[in-house]
Coordinates of C-alpha atoms and ligand atoms in Angstrom, one line a residue:
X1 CA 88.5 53.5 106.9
X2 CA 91.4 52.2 105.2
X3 CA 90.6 48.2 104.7
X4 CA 92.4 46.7 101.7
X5 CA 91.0 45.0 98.5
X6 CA 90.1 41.4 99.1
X7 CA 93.3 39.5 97.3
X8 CA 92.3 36.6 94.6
X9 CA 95.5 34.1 95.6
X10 CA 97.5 33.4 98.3
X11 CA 100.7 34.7 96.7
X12 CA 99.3 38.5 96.3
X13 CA 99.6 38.7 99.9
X14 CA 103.0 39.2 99.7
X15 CA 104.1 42.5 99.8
X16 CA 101.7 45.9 100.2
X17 CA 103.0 45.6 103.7
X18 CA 101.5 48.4 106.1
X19 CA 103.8 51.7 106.8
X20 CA 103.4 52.9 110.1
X21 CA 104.8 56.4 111.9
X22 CA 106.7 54.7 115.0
X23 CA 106.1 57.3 117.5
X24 CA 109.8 57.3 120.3
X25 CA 111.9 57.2 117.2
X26 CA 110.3 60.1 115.7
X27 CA 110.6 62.1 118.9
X28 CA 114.1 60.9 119.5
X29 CA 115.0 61.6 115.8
X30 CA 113.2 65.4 115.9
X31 CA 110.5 64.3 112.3
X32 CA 108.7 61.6 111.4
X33 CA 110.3 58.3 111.2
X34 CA 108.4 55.2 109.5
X35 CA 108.8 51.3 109.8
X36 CA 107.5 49.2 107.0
X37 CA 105.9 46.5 108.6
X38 CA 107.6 43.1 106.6
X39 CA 106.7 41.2 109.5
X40 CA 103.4 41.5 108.1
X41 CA 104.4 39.0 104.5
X42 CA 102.9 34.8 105.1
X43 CA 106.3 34.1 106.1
X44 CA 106.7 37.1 108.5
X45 CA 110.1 38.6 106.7
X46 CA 110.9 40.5 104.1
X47 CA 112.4 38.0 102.7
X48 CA 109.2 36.7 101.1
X49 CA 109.1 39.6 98.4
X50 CA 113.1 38.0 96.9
X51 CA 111.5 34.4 97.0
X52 CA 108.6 35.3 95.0
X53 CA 110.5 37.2 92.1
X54 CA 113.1 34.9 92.2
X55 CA 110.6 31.8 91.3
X56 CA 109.0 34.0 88.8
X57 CA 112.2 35.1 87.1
X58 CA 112.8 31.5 86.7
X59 CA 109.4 30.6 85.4
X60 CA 109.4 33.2 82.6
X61 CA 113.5 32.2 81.8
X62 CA 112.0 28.8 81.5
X63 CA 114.4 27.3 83.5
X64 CA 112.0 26.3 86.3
X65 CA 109.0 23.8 85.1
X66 CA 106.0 21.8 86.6
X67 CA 106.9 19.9 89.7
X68 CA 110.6 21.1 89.2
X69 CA 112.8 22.3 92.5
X70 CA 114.1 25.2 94.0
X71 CA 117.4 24.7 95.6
X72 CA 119.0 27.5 98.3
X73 CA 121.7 28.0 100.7
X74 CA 120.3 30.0 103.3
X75 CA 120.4 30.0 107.2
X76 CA 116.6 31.7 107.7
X77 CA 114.0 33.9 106.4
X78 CA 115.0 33.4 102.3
X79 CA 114.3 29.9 103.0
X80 CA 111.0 30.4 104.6
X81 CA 109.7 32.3 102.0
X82 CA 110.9 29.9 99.3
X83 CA 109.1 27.0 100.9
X84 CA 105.9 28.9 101.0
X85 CA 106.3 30.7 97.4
X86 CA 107.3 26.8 95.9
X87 CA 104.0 25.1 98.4
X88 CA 101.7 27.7 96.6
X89 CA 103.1 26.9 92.9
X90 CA 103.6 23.2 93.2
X91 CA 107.4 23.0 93.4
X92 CA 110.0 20.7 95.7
X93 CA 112.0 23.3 98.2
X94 CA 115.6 22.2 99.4
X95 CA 117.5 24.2 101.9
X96 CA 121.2 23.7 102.7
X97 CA 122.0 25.4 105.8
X98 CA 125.1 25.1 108.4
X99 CA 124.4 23.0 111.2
X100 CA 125.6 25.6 113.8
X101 CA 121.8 27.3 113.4
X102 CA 119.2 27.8 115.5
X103 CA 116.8 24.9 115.9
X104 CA 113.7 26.6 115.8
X105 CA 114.9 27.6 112.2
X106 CA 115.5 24.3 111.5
X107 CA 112.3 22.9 112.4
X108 CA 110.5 25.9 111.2
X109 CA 112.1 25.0 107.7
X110 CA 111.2 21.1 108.3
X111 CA 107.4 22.3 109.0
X112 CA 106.9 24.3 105.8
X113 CA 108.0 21.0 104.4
X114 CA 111.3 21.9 103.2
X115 CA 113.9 19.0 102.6
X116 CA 116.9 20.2 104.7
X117 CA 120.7 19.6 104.0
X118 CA 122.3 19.9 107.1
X119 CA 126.9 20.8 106.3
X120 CA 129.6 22.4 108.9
X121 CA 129.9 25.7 109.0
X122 CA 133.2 26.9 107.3
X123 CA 134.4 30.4 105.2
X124 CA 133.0 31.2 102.1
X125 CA 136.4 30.4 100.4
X126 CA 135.7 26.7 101.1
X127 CA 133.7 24.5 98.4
X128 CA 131.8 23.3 101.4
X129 CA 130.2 25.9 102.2
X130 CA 126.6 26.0 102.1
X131 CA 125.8 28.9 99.5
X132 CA 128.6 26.4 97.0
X133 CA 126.7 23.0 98.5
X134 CA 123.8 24.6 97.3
X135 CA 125.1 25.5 93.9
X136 CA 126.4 22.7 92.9
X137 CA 123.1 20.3 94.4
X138 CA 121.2 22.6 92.1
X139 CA 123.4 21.5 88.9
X140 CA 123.6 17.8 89.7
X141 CA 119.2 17.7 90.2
X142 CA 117.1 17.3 87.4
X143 CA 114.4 20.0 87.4
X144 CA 115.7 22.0 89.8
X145 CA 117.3 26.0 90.0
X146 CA 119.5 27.7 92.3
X147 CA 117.8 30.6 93.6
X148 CA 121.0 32.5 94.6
X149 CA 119.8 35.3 96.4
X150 CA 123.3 37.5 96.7
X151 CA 123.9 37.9 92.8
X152 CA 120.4 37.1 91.5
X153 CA 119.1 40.4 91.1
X154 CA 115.4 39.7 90.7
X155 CA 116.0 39.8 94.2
X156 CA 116.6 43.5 93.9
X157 CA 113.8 44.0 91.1
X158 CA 111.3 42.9 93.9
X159 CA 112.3 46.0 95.9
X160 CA 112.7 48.3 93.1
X161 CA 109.3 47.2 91.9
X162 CA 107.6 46.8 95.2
X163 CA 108.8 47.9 98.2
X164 CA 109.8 51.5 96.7
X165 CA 106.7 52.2 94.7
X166 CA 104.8 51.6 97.6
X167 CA 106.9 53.5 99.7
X168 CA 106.3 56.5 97.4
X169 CA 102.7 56.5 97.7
X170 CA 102.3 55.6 101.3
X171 CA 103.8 58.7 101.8
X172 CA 102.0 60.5 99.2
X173 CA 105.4 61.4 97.4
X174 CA 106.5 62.8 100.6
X175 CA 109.7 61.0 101.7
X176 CA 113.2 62.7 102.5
X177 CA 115.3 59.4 103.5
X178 CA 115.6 55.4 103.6
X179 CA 117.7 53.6 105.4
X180 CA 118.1 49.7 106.1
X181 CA 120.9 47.4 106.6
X182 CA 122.4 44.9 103.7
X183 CA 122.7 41.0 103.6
X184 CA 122.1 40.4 100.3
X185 CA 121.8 44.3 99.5
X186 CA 118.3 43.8 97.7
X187 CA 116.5 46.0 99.8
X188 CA 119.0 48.9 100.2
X189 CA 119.5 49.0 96.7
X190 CA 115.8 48.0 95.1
X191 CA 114.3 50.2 97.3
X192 CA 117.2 52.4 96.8
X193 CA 117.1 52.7 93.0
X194 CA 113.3 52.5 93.1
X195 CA 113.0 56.0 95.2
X196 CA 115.9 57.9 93.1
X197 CA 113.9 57.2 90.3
X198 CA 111.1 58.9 91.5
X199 CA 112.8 62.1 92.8
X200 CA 116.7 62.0 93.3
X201 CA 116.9 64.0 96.3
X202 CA 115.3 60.7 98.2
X203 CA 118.7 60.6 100.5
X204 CA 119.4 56.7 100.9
X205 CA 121.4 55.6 103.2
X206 CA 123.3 52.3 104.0
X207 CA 122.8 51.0 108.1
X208 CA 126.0 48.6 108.8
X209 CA 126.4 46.4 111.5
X210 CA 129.5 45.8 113.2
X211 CA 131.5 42.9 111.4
X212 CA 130.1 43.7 107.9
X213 CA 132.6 45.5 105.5
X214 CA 130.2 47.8 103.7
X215 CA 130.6 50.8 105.8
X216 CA 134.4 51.0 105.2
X217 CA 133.5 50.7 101.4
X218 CA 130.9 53.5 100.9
X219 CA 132.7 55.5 103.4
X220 CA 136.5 55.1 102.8
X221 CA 136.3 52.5 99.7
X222 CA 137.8 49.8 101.2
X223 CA 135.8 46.4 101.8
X224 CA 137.3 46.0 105.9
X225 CA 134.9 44.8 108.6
X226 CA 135.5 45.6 112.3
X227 CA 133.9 44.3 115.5
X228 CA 131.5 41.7 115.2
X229 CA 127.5 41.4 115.5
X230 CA 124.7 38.7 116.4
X231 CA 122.4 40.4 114.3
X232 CA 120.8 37.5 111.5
X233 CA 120.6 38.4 108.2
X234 CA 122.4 41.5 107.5
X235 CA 126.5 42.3 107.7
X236 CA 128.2 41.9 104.3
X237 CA 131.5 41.3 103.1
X238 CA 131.4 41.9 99.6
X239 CA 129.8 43.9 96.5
X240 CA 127.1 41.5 95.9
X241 CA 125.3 41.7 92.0
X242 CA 122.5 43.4 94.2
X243 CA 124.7 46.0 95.2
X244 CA 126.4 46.9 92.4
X245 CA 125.3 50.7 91.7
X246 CA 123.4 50.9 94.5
X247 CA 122.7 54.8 95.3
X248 CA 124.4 55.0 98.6
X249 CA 124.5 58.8 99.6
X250 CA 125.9 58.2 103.1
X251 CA 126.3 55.3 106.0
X252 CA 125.8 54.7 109.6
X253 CA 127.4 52.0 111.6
X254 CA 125.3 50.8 114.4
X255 CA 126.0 48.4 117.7
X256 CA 124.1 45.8 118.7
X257 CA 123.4 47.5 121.6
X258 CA 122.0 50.4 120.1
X259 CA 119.6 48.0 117.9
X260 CA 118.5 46.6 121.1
X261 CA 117.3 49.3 123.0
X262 CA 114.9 49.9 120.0
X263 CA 113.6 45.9 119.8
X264 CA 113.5 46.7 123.3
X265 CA 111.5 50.2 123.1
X266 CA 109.9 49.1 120.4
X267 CA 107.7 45.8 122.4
X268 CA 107.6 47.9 125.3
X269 CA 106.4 51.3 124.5
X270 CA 104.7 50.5 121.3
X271 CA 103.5 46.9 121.0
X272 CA 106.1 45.4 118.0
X273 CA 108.1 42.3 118.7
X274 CA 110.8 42.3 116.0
X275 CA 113.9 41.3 115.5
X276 CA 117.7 42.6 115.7
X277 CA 117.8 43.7 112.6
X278 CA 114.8 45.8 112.8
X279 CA 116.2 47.3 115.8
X280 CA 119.3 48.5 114.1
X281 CA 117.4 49.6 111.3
X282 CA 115.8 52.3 113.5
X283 CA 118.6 53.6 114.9
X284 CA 119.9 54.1 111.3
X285 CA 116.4 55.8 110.7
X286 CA 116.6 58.1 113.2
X287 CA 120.5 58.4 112.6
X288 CA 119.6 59.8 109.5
X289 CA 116.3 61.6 110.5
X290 CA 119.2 63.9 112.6
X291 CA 121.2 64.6 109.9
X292 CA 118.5 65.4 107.1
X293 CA 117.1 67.9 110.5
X294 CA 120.5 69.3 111.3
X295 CA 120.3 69.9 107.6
X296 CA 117.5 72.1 107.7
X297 CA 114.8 69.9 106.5
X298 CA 111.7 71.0 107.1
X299 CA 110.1 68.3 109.5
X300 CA 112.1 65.1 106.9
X301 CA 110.0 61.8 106.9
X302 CA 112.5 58.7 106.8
X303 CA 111.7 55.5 106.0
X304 CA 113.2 52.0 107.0
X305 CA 112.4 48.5 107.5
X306 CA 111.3 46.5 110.1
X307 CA 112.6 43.0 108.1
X308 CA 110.6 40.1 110.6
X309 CA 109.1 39.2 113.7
X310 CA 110.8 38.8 117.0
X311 CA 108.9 35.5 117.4
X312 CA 111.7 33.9 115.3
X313 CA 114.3 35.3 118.1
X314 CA 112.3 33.3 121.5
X315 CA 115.3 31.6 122.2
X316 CA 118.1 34.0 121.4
X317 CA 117.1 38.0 121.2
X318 CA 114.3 37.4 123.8
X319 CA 115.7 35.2 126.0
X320 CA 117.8 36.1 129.5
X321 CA 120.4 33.6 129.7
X322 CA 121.3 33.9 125.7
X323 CA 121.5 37.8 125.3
X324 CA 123.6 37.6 129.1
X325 CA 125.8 34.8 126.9
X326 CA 126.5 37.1 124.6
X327 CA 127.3 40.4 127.1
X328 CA 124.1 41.8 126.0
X329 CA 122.1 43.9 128.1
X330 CA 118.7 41.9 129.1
X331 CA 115.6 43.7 129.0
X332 CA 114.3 44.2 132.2
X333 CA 111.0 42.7 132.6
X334 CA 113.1 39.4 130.5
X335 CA 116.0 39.8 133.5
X336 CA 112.6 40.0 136.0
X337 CA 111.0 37.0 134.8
X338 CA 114.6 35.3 135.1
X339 CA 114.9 35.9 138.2
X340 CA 111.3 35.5 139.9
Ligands
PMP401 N1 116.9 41.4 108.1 C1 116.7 40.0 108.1 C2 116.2 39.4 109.4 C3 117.0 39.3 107.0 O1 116.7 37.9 107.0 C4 117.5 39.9 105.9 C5 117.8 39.0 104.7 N2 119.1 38.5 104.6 C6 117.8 41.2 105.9 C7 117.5 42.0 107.0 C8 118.5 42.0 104.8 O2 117.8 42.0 103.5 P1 118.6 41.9 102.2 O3 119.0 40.5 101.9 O4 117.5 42.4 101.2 O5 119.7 42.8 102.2

């Protein structure tokens, strides 16, 4: 039996997340594929493992004391994660966000006990948007730090650190590829860095959504984003301090629709609710899974991440009349309940 170590805080929970052989995309893919299971963190994302480094980082710099504040611009799961990190430690959490988000997010945040600083939405140019809000609230408040989750890279160290060291040994050294998509790129690259330091051959490989710019860039080296994607949390339009010399070997570019067919396949057939992101993540998987067997591989095992629960999604991803909004297919048993 394999029954983990009883933990001696709250906070060790994050992380040492389950990795688990998901059983249509291996056969789809022709070799093993595997999900690490970040639904699984207190705050159900993988988000949890940035906020946790993040406040430490600033703790051993000094900058962030007793009762002081952590400050973020962030539409979702980094904000989560920060509010529980900061409740566990004793800090304040402020979250500017743009008022265009989802309401559950919003009271989600409010019910961790997160102050909330509602602004417009507007282009990243503009010093009011949120991520700049942010910034400068952190400057003008006593006792408080900006987290910054795109450029600070103890967001990456928490991957490089965590998520690819326990990658490594879940799979007993055994592991051909990773994939996952970027928002902030500390994932891709952490986990990224983390492997190729291990064993070099580890072929990673970076899963773009439509609308984010990083495919064009590893592929042709030009930042240029086409089409467009619902997907939260991932699609990026610039070489974050996160990316920067991340060991990209080779992209994908998945749809929407090909990410939904697996958050579809993946409730269905094998019991995970997960979100968009996840979905697109395991078409990248098996994506690369393909390639590594057209290769010659003998049977590769690829790795990817299935970044949060579907619950966040009730009213969007899993709902009839929102995915039908947005010319998405509807499940079927969603478009059955719709109509009954
Ligand atoms: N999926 C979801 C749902 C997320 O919230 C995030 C974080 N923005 C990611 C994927 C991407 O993770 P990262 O920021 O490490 O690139």
């Amino acid at each position: 039996m394999n029954i983990t170590q009883p933990f001696g805080d709250t906070l060790a929970l994050i992380g040492n997340t389950p990795l688990v052989r998901l059983a249509g995309p291996s056969e789809t893919a022709g070799c093993d594929i595997w999900g690490k299971c970040e639904f699984a963190n207190p705050g159900s994302s993988v988000k949890d493992r940035a906020a946790l480094y993040m406040i430490r980082d600033a703790e051993e710099r000094g900058e962030l004391k007793p009762g002081g504040t952590v400050i973020e611009g962030t539409a979702g799961n980094t904000g989560i994660g920060i509010a529980l990190v900061a409740n566990a430690l004793g800090y304040k959490t402020v979250i500017v966000m743009p008022d265009n988000q989802s309401k559950e997010k919003m009271d989600t945040l409010r019910a961790l006990g997160a102050q909330l600083v509602l602004v417009p939405p507007t282009k990243y140019a503009d010093p009011a948007h949120f991520q700049h809000v942010s910034r400068r609230m952190a400057e003008e408040t006593e006792g408080a730090i900006w987290a910054g989750q795109f450029d600070n890279v103890a967001n990456r160290k928490a991957h490089i650190e965590g998520t690819a060291q326990e990658l490594w040994h879940q799979t007993g050294g055994r592991i051909d590829g990773f994939t996952c998509a970027a928002g902030t790129g500390g994932t891709i690259a952490g986990v990224g860095m983390g492997l190729k330091e291990k064993d070099e051959n580890v072929r990673i490989a970076l899963t773009d959504p439509h609308g984010a710019a990083l495919y064009n860039y590893f592929a042709h080296g030009e930042l240029k984003s086409e089409g467009s994607s619902v997907a939260e949390g991932i699609g990026q339009g610039r070489i974050t301090a996160n990316l920067e010399g991340a060991p990209i070997d080779t992209q994908f570019r998945i749809s929407d629709e090909e990410g939904l067919v697996w958050v579809e396949r993946m409730l269905r057939e094998e019991g995970l609710c997960l979100g968009l992101s996840s979905g697109i993540n395991v078409a990248g998987a098996i994506a690369l899974g393909k390639q590594l067997v057209a290769e010659g591989r003998d049977n590769p095992q690829v790795a990817t991440i299935l970044c949060d629960t579907g619950f966040r999604y009730l009213s969007t991803l899993y709902n009839a009349e929102w995915l039908a909004s947005k010319d998405l297919p509807v499940f079927d048993w969603l478009a059955q309940a719709a109509t009954a």
